[in-house]
Coordinates of C-alpha atoms in Angstrom, one line a residue:
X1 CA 308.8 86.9 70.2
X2 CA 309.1 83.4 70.2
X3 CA 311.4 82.4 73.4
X4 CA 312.3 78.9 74.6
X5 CA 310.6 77.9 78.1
X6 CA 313.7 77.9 80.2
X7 CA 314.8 81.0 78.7
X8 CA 312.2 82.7 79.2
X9 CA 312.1 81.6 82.5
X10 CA 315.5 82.7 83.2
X11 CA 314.2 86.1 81.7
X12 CA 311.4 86.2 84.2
X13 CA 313.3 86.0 87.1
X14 CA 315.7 88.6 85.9
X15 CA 313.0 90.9 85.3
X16 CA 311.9 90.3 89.4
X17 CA 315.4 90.8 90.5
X18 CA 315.7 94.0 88.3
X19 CA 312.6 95.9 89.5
X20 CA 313.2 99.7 90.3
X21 CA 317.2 99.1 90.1
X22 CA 319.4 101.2 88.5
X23 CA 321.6 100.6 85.5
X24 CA 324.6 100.4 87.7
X25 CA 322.7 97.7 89.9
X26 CA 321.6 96.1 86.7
X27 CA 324.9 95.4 85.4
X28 CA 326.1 92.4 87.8
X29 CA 322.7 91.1 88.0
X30 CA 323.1 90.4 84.3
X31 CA 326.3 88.9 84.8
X32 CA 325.5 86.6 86.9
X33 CA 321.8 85.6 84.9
X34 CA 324.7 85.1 81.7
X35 CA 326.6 83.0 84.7
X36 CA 323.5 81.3 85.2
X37 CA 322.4 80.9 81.5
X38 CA 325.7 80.0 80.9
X39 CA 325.8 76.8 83.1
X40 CA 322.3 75.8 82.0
X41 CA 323.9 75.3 78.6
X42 CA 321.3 78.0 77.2
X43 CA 322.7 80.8 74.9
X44 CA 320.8 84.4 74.0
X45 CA 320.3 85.4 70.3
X46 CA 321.2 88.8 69.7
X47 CA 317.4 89.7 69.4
X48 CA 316.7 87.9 72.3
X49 CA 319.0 90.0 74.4
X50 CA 317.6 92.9 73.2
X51 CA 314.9 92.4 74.3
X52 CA 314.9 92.0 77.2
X53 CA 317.4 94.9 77.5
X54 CA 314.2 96.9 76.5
X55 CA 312.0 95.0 78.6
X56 CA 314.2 95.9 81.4
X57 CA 314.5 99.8 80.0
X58 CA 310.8 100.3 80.9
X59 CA 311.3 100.3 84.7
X60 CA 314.1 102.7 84.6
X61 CA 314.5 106.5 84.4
X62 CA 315.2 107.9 82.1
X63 CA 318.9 109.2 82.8
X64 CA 319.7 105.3 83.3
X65 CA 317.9 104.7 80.1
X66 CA 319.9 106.9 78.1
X67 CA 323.1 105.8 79.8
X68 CA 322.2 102.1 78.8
X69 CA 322.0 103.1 75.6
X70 CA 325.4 104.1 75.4
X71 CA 326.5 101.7 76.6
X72 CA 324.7 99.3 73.8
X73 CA 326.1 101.7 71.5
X74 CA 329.2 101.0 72.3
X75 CA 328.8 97.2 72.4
X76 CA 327.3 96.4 69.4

């Protein structure tokens, strides 16, 4: 995938923070990286936010994986 510098950037470090967290940790650390995105006048593409919602899946078990995906589910 073809991602902007700073973005991927931003994607880098949210990936570090999100290391061996759960979903329930995961969720304000994503707030705040949209915070953060958000201030850097960046915006994600829907693609773009998937994924690195899969990127993020991979360290996860699987019970958090699943309940991610509900909750995607129920977003989009």
């Amino acid at each position: 995938m073809n991602i902007d510098e700073k973005k991927m950037k931003l994607i880098n470090e949210f990936m570090n923070m999100a290391k061996g967290r759960t979903s329930e940790e995961i969720l304000p650390l994503i707030l705040a990286v949209s915070k953060k995105s958000k201030q850097m006048g960046l915006s994600f593409t829907k693609e773009e936010t998937l994924y690195l919602i899969e990127q993020t899946k991979k360290e996860m078990p699987e019970k958090d994986r699943a309940r991610v995906d509900m909750i995607l589910n129920m977003m989009l």
